[in-house]
Short mmCIF file of C-alpha atoms in Angstrom, two decimals:
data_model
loop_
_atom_site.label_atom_id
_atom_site.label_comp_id
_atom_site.label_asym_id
_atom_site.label_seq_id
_atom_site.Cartn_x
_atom_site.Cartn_y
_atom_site.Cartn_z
CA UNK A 293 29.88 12.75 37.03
CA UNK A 294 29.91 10.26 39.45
CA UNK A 295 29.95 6.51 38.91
CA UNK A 296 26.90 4.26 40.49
CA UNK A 297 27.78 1.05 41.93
CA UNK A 298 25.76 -0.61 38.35
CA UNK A 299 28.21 1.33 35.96
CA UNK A 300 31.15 0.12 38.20
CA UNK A 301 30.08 -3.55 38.75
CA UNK A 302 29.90 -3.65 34.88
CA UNK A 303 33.02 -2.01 34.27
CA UNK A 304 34.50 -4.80 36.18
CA UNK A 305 32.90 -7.69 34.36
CA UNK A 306 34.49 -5.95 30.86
CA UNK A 307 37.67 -4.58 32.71
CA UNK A 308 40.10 -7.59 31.42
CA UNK A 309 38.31 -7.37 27.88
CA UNK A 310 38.53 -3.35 27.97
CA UNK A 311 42.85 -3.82 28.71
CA UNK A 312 43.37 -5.92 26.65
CA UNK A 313 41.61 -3.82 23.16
CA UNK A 314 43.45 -1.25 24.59
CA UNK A 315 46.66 -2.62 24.46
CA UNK A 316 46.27 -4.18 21.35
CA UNK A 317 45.55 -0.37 19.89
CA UNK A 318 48.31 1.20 21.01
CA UNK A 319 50.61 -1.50 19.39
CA UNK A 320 48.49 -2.37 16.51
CA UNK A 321 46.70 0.71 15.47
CA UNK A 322 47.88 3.53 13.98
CA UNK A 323 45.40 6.31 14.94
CA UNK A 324 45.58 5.14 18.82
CA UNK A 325 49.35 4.45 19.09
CA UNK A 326 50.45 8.14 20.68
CA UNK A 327 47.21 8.33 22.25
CA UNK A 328 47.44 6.23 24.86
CA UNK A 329 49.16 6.06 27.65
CA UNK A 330 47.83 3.25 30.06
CA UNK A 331 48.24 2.07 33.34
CA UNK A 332 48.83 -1.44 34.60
CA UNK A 333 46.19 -3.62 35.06
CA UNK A 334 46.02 -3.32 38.58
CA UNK A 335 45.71 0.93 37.99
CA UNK A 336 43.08 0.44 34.96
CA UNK A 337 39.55 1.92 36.62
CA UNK A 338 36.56 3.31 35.33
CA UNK A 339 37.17 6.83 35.90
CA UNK A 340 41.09 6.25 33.70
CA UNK A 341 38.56 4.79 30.63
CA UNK A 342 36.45 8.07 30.87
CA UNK A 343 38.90 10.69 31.64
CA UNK A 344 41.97 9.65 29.91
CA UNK A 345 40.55 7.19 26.72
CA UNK A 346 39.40 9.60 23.96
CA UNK A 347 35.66 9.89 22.93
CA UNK A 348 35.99 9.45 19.00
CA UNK A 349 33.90 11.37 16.72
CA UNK A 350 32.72 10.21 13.25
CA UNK A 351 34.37 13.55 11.83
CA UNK A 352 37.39 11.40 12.11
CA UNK A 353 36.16 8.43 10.51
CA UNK A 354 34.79 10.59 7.88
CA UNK A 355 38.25 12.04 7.55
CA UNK A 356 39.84 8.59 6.76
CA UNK A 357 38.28 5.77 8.72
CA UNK A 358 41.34 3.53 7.52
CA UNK A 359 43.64 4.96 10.72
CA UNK A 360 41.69 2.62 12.75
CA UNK A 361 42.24 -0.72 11.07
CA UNK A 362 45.04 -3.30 12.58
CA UNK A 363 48.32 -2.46 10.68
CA UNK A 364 49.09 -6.38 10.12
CA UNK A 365 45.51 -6.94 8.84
CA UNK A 366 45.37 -7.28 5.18
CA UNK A 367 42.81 -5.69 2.52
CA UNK A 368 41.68 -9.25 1.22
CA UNK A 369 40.83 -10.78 4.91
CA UNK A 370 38.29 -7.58 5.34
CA UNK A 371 34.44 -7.75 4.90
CA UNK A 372 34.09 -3.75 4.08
CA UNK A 373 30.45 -1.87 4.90
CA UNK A 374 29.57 2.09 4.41
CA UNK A 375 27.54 3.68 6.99
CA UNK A 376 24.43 6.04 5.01
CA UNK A 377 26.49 8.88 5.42
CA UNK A 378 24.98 11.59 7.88
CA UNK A 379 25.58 15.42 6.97
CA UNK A 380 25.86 13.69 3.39
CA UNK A 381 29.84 12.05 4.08
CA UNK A 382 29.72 8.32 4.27
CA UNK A 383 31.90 6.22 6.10
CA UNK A 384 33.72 3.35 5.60
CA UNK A 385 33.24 0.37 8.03
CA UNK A 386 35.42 -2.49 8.19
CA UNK A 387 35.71 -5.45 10.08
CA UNK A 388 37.80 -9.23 9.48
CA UNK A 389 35.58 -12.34 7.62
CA UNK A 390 36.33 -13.91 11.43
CA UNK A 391 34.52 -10.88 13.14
CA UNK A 392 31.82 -11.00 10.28
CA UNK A 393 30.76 -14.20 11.92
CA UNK A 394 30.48 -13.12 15.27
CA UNK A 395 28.32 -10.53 14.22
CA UNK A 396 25.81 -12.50 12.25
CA UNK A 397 26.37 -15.55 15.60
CA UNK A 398 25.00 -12.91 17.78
CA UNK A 399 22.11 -11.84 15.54
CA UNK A 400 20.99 -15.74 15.52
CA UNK A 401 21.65 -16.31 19.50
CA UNK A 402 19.05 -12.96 19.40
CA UNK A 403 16.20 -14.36 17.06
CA UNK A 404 16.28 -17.79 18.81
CA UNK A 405 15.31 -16.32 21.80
CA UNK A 406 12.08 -15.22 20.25
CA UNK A 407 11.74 -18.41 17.70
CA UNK A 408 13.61 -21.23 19.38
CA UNK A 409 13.76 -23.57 16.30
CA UNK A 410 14.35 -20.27 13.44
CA UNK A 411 17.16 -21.64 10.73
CA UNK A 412 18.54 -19.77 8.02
CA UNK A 413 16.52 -22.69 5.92
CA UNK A 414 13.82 -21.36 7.25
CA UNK A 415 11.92 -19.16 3.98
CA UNK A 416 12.00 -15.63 5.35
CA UNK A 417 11.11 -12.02 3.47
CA UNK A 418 13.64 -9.68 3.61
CA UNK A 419 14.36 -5.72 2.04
CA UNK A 420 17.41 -5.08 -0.33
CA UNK A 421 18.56 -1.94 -1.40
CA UNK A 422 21.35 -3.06 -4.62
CA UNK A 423 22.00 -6.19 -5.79
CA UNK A 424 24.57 -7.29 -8.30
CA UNK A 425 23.53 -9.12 -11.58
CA UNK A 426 24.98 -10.50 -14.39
CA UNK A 427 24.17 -7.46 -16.14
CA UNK A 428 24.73 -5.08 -14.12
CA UNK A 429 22.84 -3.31 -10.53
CA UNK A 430 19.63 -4.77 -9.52
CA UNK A 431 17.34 -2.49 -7.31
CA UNK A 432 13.49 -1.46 -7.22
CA UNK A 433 12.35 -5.35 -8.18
CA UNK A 434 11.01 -8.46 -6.06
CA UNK A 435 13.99 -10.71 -6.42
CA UNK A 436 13.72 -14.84 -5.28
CA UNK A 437 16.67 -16.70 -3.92
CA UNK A 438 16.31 -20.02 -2.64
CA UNK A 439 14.35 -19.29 0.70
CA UNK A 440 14.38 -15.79 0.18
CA UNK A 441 12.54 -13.16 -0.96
CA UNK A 442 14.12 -9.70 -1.40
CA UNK A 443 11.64 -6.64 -1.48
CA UNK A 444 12.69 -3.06 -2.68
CA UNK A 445 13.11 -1.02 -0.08
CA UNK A 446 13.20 2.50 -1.49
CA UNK A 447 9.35 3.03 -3.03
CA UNK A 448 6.59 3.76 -0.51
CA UNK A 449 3.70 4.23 -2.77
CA UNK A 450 0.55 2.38 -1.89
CA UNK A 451 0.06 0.52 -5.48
CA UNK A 452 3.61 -0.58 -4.84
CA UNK A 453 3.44 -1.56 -1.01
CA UNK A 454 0.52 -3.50 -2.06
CA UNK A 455 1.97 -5.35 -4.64
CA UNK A 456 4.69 -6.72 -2.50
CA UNK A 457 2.10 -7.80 -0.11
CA UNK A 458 0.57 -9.83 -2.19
CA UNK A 459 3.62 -11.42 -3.17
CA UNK A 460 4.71 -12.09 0.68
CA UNK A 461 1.28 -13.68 0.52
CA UNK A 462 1.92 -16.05 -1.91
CA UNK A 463 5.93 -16.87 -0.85
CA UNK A 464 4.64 -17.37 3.31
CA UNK A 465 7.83 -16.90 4.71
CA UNK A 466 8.52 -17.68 8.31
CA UNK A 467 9.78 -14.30 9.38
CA UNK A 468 10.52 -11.07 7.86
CA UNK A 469 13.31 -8.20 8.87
CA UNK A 470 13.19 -4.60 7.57
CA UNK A 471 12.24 -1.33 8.32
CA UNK A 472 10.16 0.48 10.20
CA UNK A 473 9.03 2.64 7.41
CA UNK A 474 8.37 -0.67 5.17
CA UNK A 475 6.65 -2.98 7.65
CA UNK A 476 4.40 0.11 9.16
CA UNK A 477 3.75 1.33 4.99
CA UNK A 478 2.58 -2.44 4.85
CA UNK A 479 0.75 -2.72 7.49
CA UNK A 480 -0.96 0.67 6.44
CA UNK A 481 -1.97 -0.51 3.19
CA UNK A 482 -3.05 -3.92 4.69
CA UNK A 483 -5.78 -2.25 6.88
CA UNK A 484 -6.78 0.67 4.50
CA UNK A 485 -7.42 -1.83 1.39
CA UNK A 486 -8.78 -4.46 3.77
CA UNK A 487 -5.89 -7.24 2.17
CA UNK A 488 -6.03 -11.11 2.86
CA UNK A 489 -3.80 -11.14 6.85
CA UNK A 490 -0.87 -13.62 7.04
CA UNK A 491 1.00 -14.02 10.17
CA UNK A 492 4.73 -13.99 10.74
CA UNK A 493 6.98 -16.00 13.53
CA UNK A 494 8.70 -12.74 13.52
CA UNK A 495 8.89 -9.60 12.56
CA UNK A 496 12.71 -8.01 13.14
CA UNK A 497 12.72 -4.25 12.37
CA UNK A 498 16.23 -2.88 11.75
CA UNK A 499 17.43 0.61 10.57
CA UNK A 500 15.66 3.10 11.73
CA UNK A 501 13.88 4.64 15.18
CA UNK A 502 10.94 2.48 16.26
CA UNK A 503 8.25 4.56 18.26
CA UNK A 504 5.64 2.49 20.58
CA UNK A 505 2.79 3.55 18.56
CA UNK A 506 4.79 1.88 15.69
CA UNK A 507 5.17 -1.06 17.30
CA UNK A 508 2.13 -1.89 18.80
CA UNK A 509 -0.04 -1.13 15.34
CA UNK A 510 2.56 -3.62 13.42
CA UNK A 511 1.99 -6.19 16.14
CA UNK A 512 -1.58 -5.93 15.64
CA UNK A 513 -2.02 -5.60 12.22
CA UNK A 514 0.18 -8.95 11.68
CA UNK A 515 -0.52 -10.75 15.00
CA UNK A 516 2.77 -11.30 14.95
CA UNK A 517 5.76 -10.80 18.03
CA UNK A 518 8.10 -7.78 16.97
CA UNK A 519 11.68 -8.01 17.82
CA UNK A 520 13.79 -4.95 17.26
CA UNK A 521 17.39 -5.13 15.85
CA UNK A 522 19.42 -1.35 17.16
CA UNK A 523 22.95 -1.61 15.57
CA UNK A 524 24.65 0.64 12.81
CA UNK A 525 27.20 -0.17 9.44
CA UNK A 526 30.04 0.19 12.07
CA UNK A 527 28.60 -2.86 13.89
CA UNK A 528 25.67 -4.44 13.43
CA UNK A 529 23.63 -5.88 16.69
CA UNK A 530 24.18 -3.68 19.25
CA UNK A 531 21.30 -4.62 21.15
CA UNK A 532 18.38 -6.60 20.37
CA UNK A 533 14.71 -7.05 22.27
CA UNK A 534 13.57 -9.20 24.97
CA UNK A 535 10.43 -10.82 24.90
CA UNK A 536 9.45 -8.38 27.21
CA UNK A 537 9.89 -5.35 24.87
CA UNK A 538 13.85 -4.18 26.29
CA UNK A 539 16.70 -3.40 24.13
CA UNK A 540 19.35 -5.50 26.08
CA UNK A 541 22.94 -4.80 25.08
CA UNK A 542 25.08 -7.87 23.67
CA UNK A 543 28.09 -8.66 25.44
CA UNK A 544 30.36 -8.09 22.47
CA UNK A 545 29.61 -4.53 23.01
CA UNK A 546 30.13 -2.04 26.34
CA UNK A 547 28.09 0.95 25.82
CA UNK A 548 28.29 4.06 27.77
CA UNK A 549 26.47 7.62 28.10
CA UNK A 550 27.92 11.20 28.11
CA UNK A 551 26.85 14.64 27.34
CA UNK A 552 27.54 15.35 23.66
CA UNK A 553 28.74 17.95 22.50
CA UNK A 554 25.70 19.92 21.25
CA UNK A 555 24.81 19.43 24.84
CA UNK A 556 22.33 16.62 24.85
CA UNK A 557 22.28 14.30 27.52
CA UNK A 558 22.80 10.74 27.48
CA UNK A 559 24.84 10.42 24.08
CA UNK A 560 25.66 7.09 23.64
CA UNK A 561 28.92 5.60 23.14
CA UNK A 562 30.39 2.01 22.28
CA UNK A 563 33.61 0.23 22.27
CA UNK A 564 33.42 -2.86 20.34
CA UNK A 565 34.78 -5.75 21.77
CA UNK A 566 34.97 -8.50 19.23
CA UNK A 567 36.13 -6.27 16.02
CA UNK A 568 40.10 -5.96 16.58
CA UNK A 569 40.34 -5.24 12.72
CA UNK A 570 38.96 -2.23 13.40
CA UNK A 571 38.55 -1.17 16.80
CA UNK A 572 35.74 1.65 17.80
CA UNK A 573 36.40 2.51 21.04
CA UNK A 574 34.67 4.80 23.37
CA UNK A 575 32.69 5.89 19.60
CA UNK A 576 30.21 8.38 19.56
CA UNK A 577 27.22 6.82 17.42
CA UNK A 578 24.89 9.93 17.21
CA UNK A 579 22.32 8.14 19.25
CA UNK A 580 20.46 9.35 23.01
CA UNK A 581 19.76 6.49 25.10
CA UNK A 582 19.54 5.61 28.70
CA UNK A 583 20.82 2.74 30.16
CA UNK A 584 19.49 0.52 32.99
CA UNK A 585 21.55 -2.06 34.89
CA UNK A 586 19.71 -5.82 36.25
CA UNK A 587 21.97 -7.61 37.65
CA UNK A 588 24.67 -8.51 34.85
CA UNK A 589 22.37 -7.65 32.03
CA UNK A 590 22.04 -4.50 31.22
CA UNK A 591 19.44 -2.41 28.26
CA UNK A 592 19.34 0.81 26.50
CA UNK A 593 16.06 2.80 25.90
CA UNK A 594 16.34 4.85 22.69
CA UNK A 595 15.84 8.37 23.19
CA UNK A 596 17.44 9.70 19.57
CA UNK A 597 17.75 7.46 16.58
CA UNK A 598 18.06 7.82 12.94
CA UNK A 599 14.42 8.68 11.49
CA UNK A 600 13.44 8.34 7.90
CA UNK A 601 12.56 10.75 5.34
CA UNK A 602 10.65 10.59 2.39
CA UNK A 603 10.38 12.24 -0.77
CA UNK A 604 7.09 12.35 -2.96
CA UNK A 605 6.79 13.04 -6.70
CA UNK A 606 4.06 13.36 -8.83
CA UNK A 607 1.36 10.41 -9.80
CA UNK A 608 1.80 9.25 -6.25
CA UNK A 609 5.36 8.40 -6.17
CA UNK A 610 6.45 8.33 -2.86
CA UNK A 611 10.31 7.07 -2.19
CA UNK A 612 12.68 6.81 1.19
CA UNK A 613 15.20 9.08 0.98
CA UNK A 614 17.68 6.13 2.05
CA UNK A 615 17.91 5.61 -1.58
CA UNK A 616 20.37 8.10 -2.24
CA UNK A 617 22.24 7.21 0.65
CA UNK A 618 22.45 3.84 0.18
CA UNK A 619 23.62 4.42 -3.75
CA UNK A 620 26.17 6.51 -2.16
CA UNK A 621 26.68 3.78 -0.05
CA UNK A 622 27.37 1.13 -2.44
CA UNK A 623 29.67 3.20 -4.76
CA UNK A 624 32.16 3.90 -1.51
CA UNK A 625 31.62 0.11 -0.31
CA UNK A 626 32.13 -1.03 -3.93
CA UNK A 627 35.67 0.82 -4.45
CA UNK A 628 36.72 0.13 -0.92
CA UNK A 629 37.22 3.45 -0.82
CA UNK A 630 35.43 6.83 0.47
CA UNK A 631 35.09 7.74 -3.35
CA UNK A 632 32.65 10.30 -2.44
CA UNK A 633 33.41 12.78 0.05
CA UNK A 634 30.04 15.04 0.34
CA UNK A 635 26.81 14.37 -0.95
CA UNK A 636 23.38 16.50 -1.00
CA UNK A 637 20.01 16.28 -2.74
CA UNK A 638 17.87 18.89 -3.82
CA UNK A 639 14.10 18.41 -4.29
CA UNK A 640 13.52 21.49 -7.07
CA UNK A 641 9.96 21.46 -7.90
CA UNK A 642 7.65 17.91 -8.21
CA UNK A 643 9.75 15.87 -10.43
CA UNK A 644 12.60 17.02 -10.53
CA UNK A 645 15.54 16.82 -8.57
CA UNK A 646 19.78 18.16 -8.40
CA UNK A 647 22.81 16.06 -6.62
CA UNK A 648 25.57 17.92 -5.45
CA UNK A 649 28.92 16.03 -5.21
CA UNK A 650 31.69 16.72 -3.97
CA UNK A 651 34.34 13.44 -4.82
CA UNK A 652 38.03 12.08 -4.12
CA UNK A 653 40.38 13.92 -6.00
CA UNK A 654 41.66 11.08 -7.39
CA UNK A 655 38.82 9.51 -8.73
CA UNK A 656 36.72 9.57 -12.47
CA UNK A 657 34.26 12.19 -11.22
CA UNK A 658 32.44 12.20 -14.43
CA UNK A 659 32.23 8.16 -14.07
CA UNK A 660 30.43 8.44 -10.64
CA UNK A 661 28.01 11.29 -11.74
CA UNK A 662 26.77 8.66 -14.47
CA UNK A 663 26.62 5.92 -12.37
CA UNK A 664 24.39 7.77 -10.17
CA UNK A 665 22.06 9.48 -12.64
CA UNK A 666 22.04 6.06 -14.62
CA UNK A 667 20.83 3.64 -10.83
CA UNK A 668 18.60 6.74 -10.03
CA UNK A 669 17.42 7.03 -12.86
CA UNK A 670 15.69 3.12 -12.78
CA UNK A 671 14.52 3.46 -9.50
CA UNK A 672 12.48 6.74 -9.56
CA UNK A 673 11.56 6.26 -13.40
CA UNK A 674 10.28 8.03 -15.96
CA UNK A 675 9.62 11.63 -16.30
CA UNK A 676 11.65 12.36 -13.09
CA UNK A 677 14.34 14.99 -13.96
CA UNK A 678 17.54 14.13 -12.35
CA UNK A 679 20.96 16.90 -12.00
CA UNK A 680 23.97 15.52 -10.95
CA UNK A 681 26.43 18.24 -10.06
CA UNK A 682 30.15 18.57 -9.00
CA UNK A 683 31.92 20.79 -6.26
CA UNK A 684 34.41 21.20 -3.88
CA UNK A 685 32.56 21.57 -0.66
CA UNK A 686 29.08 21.58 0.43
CA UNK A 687 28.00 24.09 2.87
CA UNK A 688 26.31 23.34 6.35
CA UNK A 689 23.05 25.03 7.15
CA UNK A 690 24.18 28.68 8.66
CA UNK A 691 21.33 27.88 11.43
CA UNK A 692 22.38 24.58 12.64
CA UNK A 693 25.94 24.16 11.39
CA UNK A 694 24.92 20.99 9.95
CA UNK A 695 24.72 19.40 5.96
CA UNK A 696 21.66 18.28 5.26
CA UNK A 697 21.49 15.04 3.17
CA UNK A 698 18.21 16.14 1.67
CA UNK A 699 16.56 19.38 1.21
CA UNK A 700 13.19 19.98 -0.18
CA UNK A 701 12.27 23.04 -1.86
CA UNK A 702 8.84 22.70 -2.57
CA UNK A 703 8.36 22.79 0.70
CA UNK A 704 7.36 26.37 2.19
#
C-alpha cells in the first residue's frame, strides 16, 4: 500500500519520537526485546515501521498484558486500569503515576479549547460505575463530592433517568462528561416528560460510538456545545473534538490504518508515545476510522466503535450491559491482576439471569462468584434471579468465531 506524501510528512514529524520508544523496547521490555531488529536512525522509514514493527493484537494482552511493562518499573509507581473486556476477557492496562498526568494534562489542554476558563473547581456532573466506601462497594446511587456529582451509570429506566435529572437540576454544574447512552436517555426523558431545561458549558461524551443523529438531538435538547472524548482503558484521550465537530488526534499518540484481519478496511492502530511503562505500539484497538491530514494536524472519523447494549427486566428495568463488564472490571483492576480470565452473561427468561466464569487458577473462585452475585445483586435488585457459574473455557459463537459478552435468550 503505498504511502501519500501526508502519511510520510507525519511520519517525519514523529520519526525521532517513534526511534527512540523503539529502542527503549527492545532494551527495556520484555515482550519486544527479540522482536526487533532496527536500523540506524538514518535507515528508520515509514515503510521499516509498517513492514518490519509488529501489529499487536489484544489476544496477547489478554494472554498476559504484563510482558509489555518496563522491566525496571516497579508495581507501586503504576496507576493500573482494566479495559471492559471484549469477547468477555478483560485486560489489564497500566501506565506510571508520571504518565497518569500526562493523560489527564491532555484531557484539560482539550476541554479548554471549548471552555477557555473550565477548572477542576469548577462543579461538574459526572457518571461512576464503583466506588469504594467505608463499608464496602458503592454503585447504583447519586453520590456528592465537593464539586462533584457522581450519577449511576448502569440503570436506563425512565423513573430513574428522571430522577437524576432533577438532581443535576438542583446541583447546576458547569459541565458534565458521560455516555452517550446516559446523556441521549436524559435528554429522551427531558423532552418526553416536558422537564424544567438547564444548560451546560459542556457536554463531553466518552465511552462509547457517538452517531450524528446523537449528537445533534443532545445539542439541542441542552443548548449546549458537545465535545467528544475517543480514547480506551489502554489510554485515555486519543483524540478529542474541534469546535468544528473533528476528532483531531493528540500528539502523544501516532495513529495509523491497516486492513484487519477479518478484512475490514481502515483498522486503526496506535503507538503511544508518552506511556514508556507500558508501551503499545503499532496496537490494534478494534476500532475503523479514517484519517485525514491538514497541514500538521491531523483527525480520525470513526467508522467502528464500541456500541452499547442493554438489557431490560421486568417492571421497566432497563440496565447497560457495561455493568457486568465494568464489575469484571473492577475485580481484575482491584487485584492487579487478570483474576478473571472469561466472562459471559446469559439473559434466561425476564428476570433472571446466569454468569459463566471461567477464573485464574490460582485464585478463590468461590470468593469472586460471591462478590459478583453479592454487587449484582444491589444494582439490579430485588426479584432478579442471578446464577453465577464456573468453567474452564467459554466457547465462541460457531458462526462468527467470536465470545459474546452478553447473550439474550428471550430474544427470538
Amino acid at each position: 500500500m503505498a504511502i501519500s506524501s501526508e502519511e510520510f510528512s507525519y511520519f517525519n514529524r514523529n520519526k525521532e519520537k517513534l526511534y527512540k520508544l523503539l529502542v527503549h523496547c527492545k532494551l527495556d521490555i520484555p515482550y519486544y526485546s527479540d522482536k526487533l531488529d532496527l536500523p540506524t536512525f538514518e535507515n528508520f522509514s515509514f515503510d521499516f515501521f509498517r513492514q518490519r514493527i509488529p501489529v499487536l493484537r489484544k489476544n496477547i494482552l489478554r494472554a498476559d498484558s504484563r510482558i509489555l511493562l518496563d522491566k525496571h518499573v516497579k508495581d507501586e509507581q503504576l496507576y493500573t486500569d482494566a479495559t471492559s473486556g471484549t469477547e468477555g476477557k478483560p485486560i489489564l492496562c497500566y501506565r506510571s503515576k508520571a504518565e497518569e498526568f500526562i493523560c489527564s494534562s491532555t484531557q484539560w489542554t482539550c476541554r479548554r479549547n471549548f471552555v477557555s476558563d473550565l477548572t477542576p473547581k469548577d462543579r461538574f456532573a459526572h457518571f461512576y460505575a464503583f466506588r469504594d466506601g467505608k463499608t464496602g462497594t458503592i454503585s447504583n446511587r447519586i453520590l456528592y463530592h465537593g464539586n462533584e456529582i457522581l450519577l449511576p451509570i448502569f440503570e436506563l429506566s425512565e423513573q430513574h433517568l428522571m430522577h437524576i435529572w432533577n438532581e443535576i437540576f438542583l446541583f447546576k454544574p458547569r459541565w458534565i462528561h458521560g455516555t452517550v447512552s446516559n446523556l441521549y436517555g436524559l435528554a429522551v426523558v427531558v423532552n418526553k416528560f416536558k422537564l424544567k431545561r438547564y444548560s451546560f458549558d459542556l457536554i463531553e461524551l466518552v465511552g462509547e460510538y457517538v452517531s450524528d443523529s446523537q449528537k445533534e438531538y443532545i445539542e439541542r435538547t441542552f443548548g449546549s456545545p458537545v465535545a467528544i472524548q475517543y480514547g480506551s482503558r489502554e489510554y485515555w484521550p486519543i483524540a478529542y473534538s474541534t469546535k468544528d465537530g473533528k476528532l483531531e488526534v493528540n500528539s502523544n499518540v501516532f495513529i495509523e490504518t491497516i486492513s484487519g484481519p477479518d478484512g475490514a478496511d481502515n483498522r486503526l492502530l496506535i503507538t503511544l508515545l508518552k506511556n514508556d511503562a507500558w508501551p503499545l505500539i503499532r496496537y490494534d484497538i478494534g476500532d475503523c476510522g479514517l484519517l485525514h491530514y491538514d497541514n500538521e494536524k491531523i483527525f480520525v472519523k470513526l467508522l467502528k466503535g464500541r456500541s452499547a447494549e442493554f438489557i431490560s427486566f421486568s417492571q421497566g428495568k432497563i440496565f447497560n450491559t457495561i455493568v457486568f463488564s465494568s464489575l469484571i472490571r473492577k475485580i481484575c483492576g482491584a487485584s492487579c491482576n487478570n483474576v478473571i480470565r472469561q466472562y459471559q452473561v446469559i439473559k434466561e427468561d425476564n428476570d433472571r439471569i446466569s454468569i459463566l466464569l471461567c477464573t485464574n487458577p490460582l485464585v478463590q473462585k468461590e470468593d469472586i462468584c460471591q462478590q459478583i452475585k453479592f454487587e449484582l445483586s444491589k444494582i439490579l435488585g430485588e426479584g432478579i434471579q442471578i446464577e453465577v457459574k464456573l468453567c474452564d473455557y467459554i466457547q465462541p459463537d460457531s458462526f462468527t468465531g467470536k465470545t459474546k459478552n452478553f447473550i439474550d435468550k428471550t430474544i427470538v
